[in-house]
Amino acid sequence: MDRLSGRAPVILLVEDDDGIARPLVAALKGSGYDVTRVSSGQQALANAAGVDAVVLDLGLPDLDGVEVCRRLRRRAPQARVLMLTARTTEADVVVGLDAGADDYVTKPFRLAELLARLRALLRRGAESVPRERALLVAQDVRVDPAARRAWRGDEELELTPKEFEVLRLLVEHAGRVVSREQLLRDVWETTWGGSSKTVDMHLSWLRKKLGDAASAPRYITTVRGVGFRFENNDDEQQPSQPVG
Ligand code: CA
């Protein structure tokens, strides 16, 4: 049962291979989830409304899993997507994550691992639902957490999933310091041994995409020994002239 809503989380399993789907459905039901299984991309899109998470096979008979994921993001932005993939090259994984998948598991997988990943995604989903309805804004940077898109002025930023999460966290706390520990915990979830260096690297890439310089930052200031602050200059802006 979901602690917040009092109902079982609804999982949509999209997998055309019966040999994989059957034990997975049993395991998901055994974990207390409300499971619907479909075998194609079209069926996935038709059944996506209202689900909490989608376990999505990348290799489907009709549509490519990446394309299904992209459309799911628009049709069911509330749903967390866990991609199931036999493709292991990094490029494929990045394409999957850029299409809006929240995480992935590589075949062959252990059921226990998949269930653990799914639990983590659902936990993240439950915590972030209220704040994901709003558009986050600081200076001329806007972040749409539900659509996972971000803009600087009118220009959309092309961010990797981690860069997006870092930016979202910083803009959400604009004007306040976000510690390296908080970034590691919230963005990397310490599922692997993320280090402070990883945070610094992503910050440096993010700054580059924002056209920001660490030496004279307009957006992201390094607070030595603590973390980072996204500057929010609202107070310094002139009030706009009344029109008419
Ligand atoms: Ca398949």
Short mmCIF file of C-alpha atoms and ligand atoms in Angstrom, two decimals:
data_model
loop_
_atom_site.label_atom_id
_atom_site.label_comp_id
_atom_site.label_asym_id
_atom_site.label_seq_id
_atom_site.Cartn_x
_atom_site.Cartn_y
_atom_site.Cartn_z
CA MET A 1 0.00 0.00 0.00
CA ASP A 2 1.09 3.51 -0.71
CA ARG A 3 1.48 5.35 2.56
CA LEU A 4 0.27 8.65 1.15
CA SER A 5 -2.78 7.62 -0.84
CA GLY A 6 -3.76 4.38 0.92
CA ARG A 7 -4.04 2.50 -2.38
CA ALA A 8 -1.78 0.01 -4.09
CA PRO A 9 0.53 1.68 -6.67
CA VAL A 10 -0.62 0.97 -10.21
CA ILE A 11 2.08 -0.52 -12.45
CA LEU A 12 1.86 -0.89 -16.21
CA LEU A 13 4.15 -3.62 -17.48
CA VAL A 14 4.95 -3.37 -21.20
CA GLU A 15 6.68 -6.56 -22.30
CA ASP A 16 6.01 -8.73 -25.36
CA ASP A 17 8.03 -11.71 -24.13
CA ASP A 18 5.79 -14.02 -22.07
CA GLY A 19 8.78 -15.74 -20.53
CA ILE A 20 9.85 -12.45 -18.98
CA ALA A 21 6.42 -11.01 -18.34
CA ARG A 22 4.92 -13.96 -16.46
CA PRO A 23 7.33 -14.15 -13.51
CA LEU A 24 7.49 -10.37 -13.43
CA VAL A 25 3.72 -10.00 -13.12
CA ALA A 26 3.75 -12.58 -10.32
CA ALA A 27 6.56 -10.76 -8.50
CA LEU A 28 4.87 -7.36 -8.88
CA LYS A 29 1.55 -8.69 -7.63
CA GLY A 30 3.36 -10.45 -4.81
CA SER A 31 4.78 -7.06 -3.80
CA GLY A 32 1.28 -5.65 -3.51
CA TYR A 33 1.13 -3.69 -6.75
CA ASP A 34 -1.90 -3.35 -8.95
CA VAL A 35 -0.48 -4.67 -12.24
CA THR A 36 -1.65 -4.39 -15.83
CA ARG A 37 0.43 -6.14 -18.46
CA VAL A 38 0.37 -5.23 -22.15
CA SER A 39 2.50 -6.51 -25.04
CA SER A 40 2.84 -3.56 -27.40
CA GLY A 41 3.65 0.12 -27.50
CA GLN A 42 0.19 1.10 -28.71
CA GLN A 43 -1.42 -0.82 -25.85
CA ALA A 44 0.98 0.85 -23.45
CA LEU A 45 -0.06 4.33 -24.59
CA ALA A 46 -3.73 3.34 -24.45
CA ASN A 47 -3.41 2.16 -20.83
CA ALA A 48 -1.06 4.79 -19.41
CA ALA A 49 -3.57 7.17 -17.87
CA GLY A 50 -3.40 7.24 -14.09
CA VAL A 51 -0.60 4.71 -13.64
CA ASP A 52 2.11 5.36 -11.05
CA ALA A 53 4.91 3.63 -12.91
CA VAL A 54 5.61 1.94 -16.23
CA VAL A 55 8.05 -0.95 -16.58
CA LEU A 56 8.85 -0.60 -20.24
CA ASP A 57 10.65 -3.07 -22.48
CA LEU A 58 12.81 -1.29 -25.03
CA GLY A 59 12.32 -3.91 -27.77
CA LEU A 60 8.62 -3.98 -28.67
CA PRO A 61 6.92 -5.43 -31.77
CA ASP A 62 5.23 -2.24 -32.99
CA LEU A 63 6.92 0.89 -31.67
CA ASP A 64 10.44 1.42 -30.41
CA GLY A 65 10.53 1.57 -26.60
CA VAL A 66 12.32 4.92 -26.71
CA GLU A 67 9.50 6.38 -28.81
CA VAL A 68 6.90 4.87 -26.48
CA CYS A 69 8.72 6.47 -23.56
CA ARG A 70 8.73 9.86 -25.25
CA ARG A 71 4.98 9.68 -25.87
CA LEU A 72 4.30 8.36 -22.37
CA ARG A 73 6.02 11.42 -20.97
CA ARG A 74 3.47 13.64 -22.71
CA ARG A 75 0.46 11.43 -22.10
CA ALA A 76 1.18 10.43 -18.50
CA PRO A 77 3.70 12.88 -17.01
CA GLN A 78 2.94 11.59 -13.52
CA ALA A 79 4.22 8.09 -14.34
CA ARG A 80 7.73 7.03 -13.47
CA VAL A 81 9.35 4.98 -16.21
CA LEU A 82 11.69 2.07 -15.55
CA MET A 83 13.18 0.87 -18.80
CA LEU A 84 13.89 -2.80 -19.37
CA THR A 85 16.65 -3.18 -21.88
CA ALA A 86 18.77 -5.86 -23.50
CA ARG A 87 20.84 -3.12 -25.06
CA THR A 88 23.77 -2.39 -22.85
CA THR A 89 25.86 0.11 -24.75
CA GLU A 90 26.06 3.43 -23.01
CA ALA A 91 24.64 5.29 -26.00
CA ASP A 92 21.43 3.28 -25.87
CA VAL A 93 21.07 3.89 -22.16
CA VAL A 94 21.57 7.61 -22.59
CA VAL A 95 19.00 7.71 -25.40
CA GLY A 96 16.55 5.93 -23.11
CA LEU A 97 17.14 8.32 -20.25
CA ASP A 98 16.99 11.34 -22.51
CA ALA A 99 13.62 10.10 -23.77
CA GLY A 100 12.39 10.55 -20.21
CA ALA A 101 13.01 7.19 -18.55
CA ASP A 102 13.76 7.60 -14.85
CA ASP A 103 15.90 4.51 -14.54
CA TYR A 104 16.70 1.28 -16.36
CA VAL A 105 17.45 -2.36 -15.67
CA THR A 106 19.48 -4.47 -18.09
CA LYS A 107 18.33 -7.96 -19.11
CA PRO A 108 18.95 -10.48 -17.70
CA PHE A 109 18.01 -8.96 -14.36
CA ARG A 110 17.26 -10.24 -10.91
CA LEU A 111 13.66 -9.72 -9.81
CA ALA A 112 14.86 -8.39 -6.46
CA GLU A 113 16.90 -5.69 -8.18
CA LEU A 114 14.06 -4.63 -10.42
CA LEU A 115 11.67 -4.44 -7.47
CA ALA A 116 14.17 -2.36 -5.49
CA ARG A 117 14.61 0.10 -8.39
CA LEU A 118 10.85 0.35 -8.80
CA ARG A 119 10.34 1.02 -5.09
CA ALA A 120 12.92 3.82 -5.23
CA LEU A 121 11.18 5.40 -8.24
CA LEU A 122 7.76 5.24 -6.62
CA ARG A 123 9.13 6.77 -3.43
CA ARG A 124 10.62 9.61 -5.43
CA GLY A 125 7.32 10.03 -7.29
CA ALA A 126 5.23 10.21 -4.14
CA GLU A 127 7.49 12.82 -2.59
CA SER A 128 7.69 15.04 -5.62
CA VAL A 129 4.11 15.07 -6.86
CA PRO A 130 3.00 18.36 -5.26
CA ARG A 131 6.03 20.37 -6.35
CA GLU A 132 6.05 18.92 -9.87
CA ARG A 133 2.86 20.74 -10.77
CA ALA A 134 4.61 24.11 -10.67
CA LEU A 135 7.05 25.76 -13.06
CA LEU A 136 10.25 26.70 -11.23
CA VAL A 137 11.71 30.10 -12.12
CA ALA A 138 14.85 32.02 -11.14
CA GLN A 139 16.13 34.97 -13.17
CA ASP A 140 15.43 34.04 -16.81
CA VAL A 141 15.76 30.31 -16.18
CA ARG A 142 12.59 28.20 -16.13
CA VAL A 143 12.31 24.53 -15.21
CA ASP A 144 9.26 22.38 -15.91
CA PRO A 145 9.73 19.31 -13.69
CA ALA A 146 6.68 17.45 -15.03
CA ALA A 147 7.80 17.76 -18.65
CA ARG A 148 11.48 17.53 -17.68
CA ARG A 149 12.33 20.57 -19.79
CA ALA A 150 14.28 23.72 -18.98
CA TRP A 151 14.82 27.06 -20.70
CA ARG A 152 17.15 30.01 -20.43
CA GLY A 153 15.19 32.91 -21.83
CA ASP A 154 13.43 31.54 -24.91
CA GLU A 155 16.10 28.96 -25.55
CA GLU A 156 15.51 25.40 -24.43
CA LEU A 157 18.46 23.85 -22.63
CA GLU A 158 19.60 20.42 -23.78
CA LEU A 159 20.43 18.74 -20.51
CA THR A 160 21.28 15.18 -19.56
CA PRO A 161 18.96 13.68 -16.92
CA LYS A 162 21.46 14.34 -14.12
CA GLU A 163 22.13 17.92 -15.25
CA PHE A 164 18.39 18.44 -15.32
CA GLU A 165 17.99 17.14 -11.78
CA VAL A 166 20.85 19.33 -10.54
CA LEU A 167 19.34 22.41 -12.19
CA ARG A 168 15.91 21.58 -10.85
CA LEU A 169 17.21 21.27 -7.29
CA LEU A 170 19.22 24.50 -7.50
CA VAL A 171 16.42 26.56 -9.05
CA GLU A 172 13.93 25.13 -6.59
CA HIS A 173 16.16 26.45 -3.79
CA ALA A 174 17.13 29.66 -5.60
CA GLY A 175 18.73 32.21 -3.30
CA ARG A 176 19.71 29.48 -0.84
CA VAL A 177 22.73 27.20 -0.66
CA VAL A 178 22.34 23.58 -1.74
CA SER A 179 25.07 21.43 -0.23
CA ARG A 180 27.09 18.85 -2.15
CA GLU A 181 25.67 16.22 0.20
CA GLN A 182 22.12 17.23 -0.68
CA LEU A 183 22.91 17.07 -4.40
CA LEU A 184 24.46 13.62 -4.01
CA ARG A 185 21.53 12.40 -1.97
CA ASP A 186 18.74 13.84 -4.11
CA VAL A 187 20.22 13.56 -7.59
CA TRP A 188 22.47 10.51 -7.34
CA GLU A 189 20.57 8.79 -4.52
CA THR A 190 23.93 7.25 -3.62
CA THR A 191 22.88 4.03 -5.38
CA TRP A 192 26.45 3.99 -6.60
CA GLY A 193 29.49 5.60 -5.01
CA GLY A 194 28.94 9.12 -6.23
CA SER A 195 31.60 11.52 -5.05
CA SER A 196 31.95 15.23 -4.63
CA LYS A 197 33.99 15.25 -7.82
CA THR A 198 30.98 13.93 -9.76
CA VAL A 199 28.92 16.85 -8.47
CA ASP A 200 31.62 19.32 -9.49
CA MET A 201 31.83 17.83 -12.97
CA HIS A 202 28.10 18.08 -13.55
CA LEU A 203 28.05 21.62 -12.19
CA SER A 204 30.77 22.56 -14.62
CA TRP A 205 28.82 21.09 -17.58
CA LEU A 206 25.65 22.75 -16.42
CA ARG A 207 27.40 26.12 -16.15
CA LYS A 208 28.70 25.71 -19.67
CA LYS A 209 25.19 25.10 -20.98
CA LEU A 210 23.89 28.12 -19.11
CA GLY A 211 26.73 30.23 -20.50
CA ASP A 212 27.85 30.86 -16.93
CA ALA A 213 31.44 31.26 -15.74
CA ALA A 214 32.59 29.92 -12.37
CA SER A 215 34.90 32.95 -11.99
CA ALA A 216 32.14 35.54 -12.50
CA PRO A 217 28.90 33.63 -12.08
CA ARG A 218 25.59 35.10 -13.05
CA TYR A 219 23.57 32.01 -12.15
CA ILE A 220 25.43 29.50 -10.02
CA THR A 221 27.74 30.64 -7.26
CA THR A 222 30.11 28.22 -5.54
CA VAL A 223 29.91 28.60 -1.78
CA ARG A 224 33.31 27.38 -0.74
CA GLY A 225 33.31 24.28 1.45
CA VAL A 226 29.50 24.06 1.40
CA GLY A 227 27.90 23.79 -2.01
CA PHE A 228 26.19 25.93 -4.61
CA ARG A 229 23.62 28.69 -4.79
CA PHE A 230 21.48 29.58 -7.78
CA GLU A 231 21.28 33.36 -7.64
CA ASN A 232 17.83 34.82 -7.58
CA ASN A 233 18.04 38.53 -8.33
CA ASP A 234 14.38 39.34 -7.95
CA ASP A 235 15.07 41.97 -5.30
CA GLU A 236 17.43 43.89 -7.55
CA GLN A 237 15.10 44.07 -10.50
CA GLN A 238 13.27 47.25 -11.23
CA PRO A 239 9.53 46.95 -10.81
CA SER A 240 7.94 46.87 -14.23
CA GLN A 241 6.24 50.03 -15.35
CA PRO A 242 2.47 49.96 -15.16
CA VAL A 243 0.97 49.77 -18.62
CA GLY A 244 -1.72 52.20 -19.80
CA CA B 1 10.90 -7.44 -26.21
#
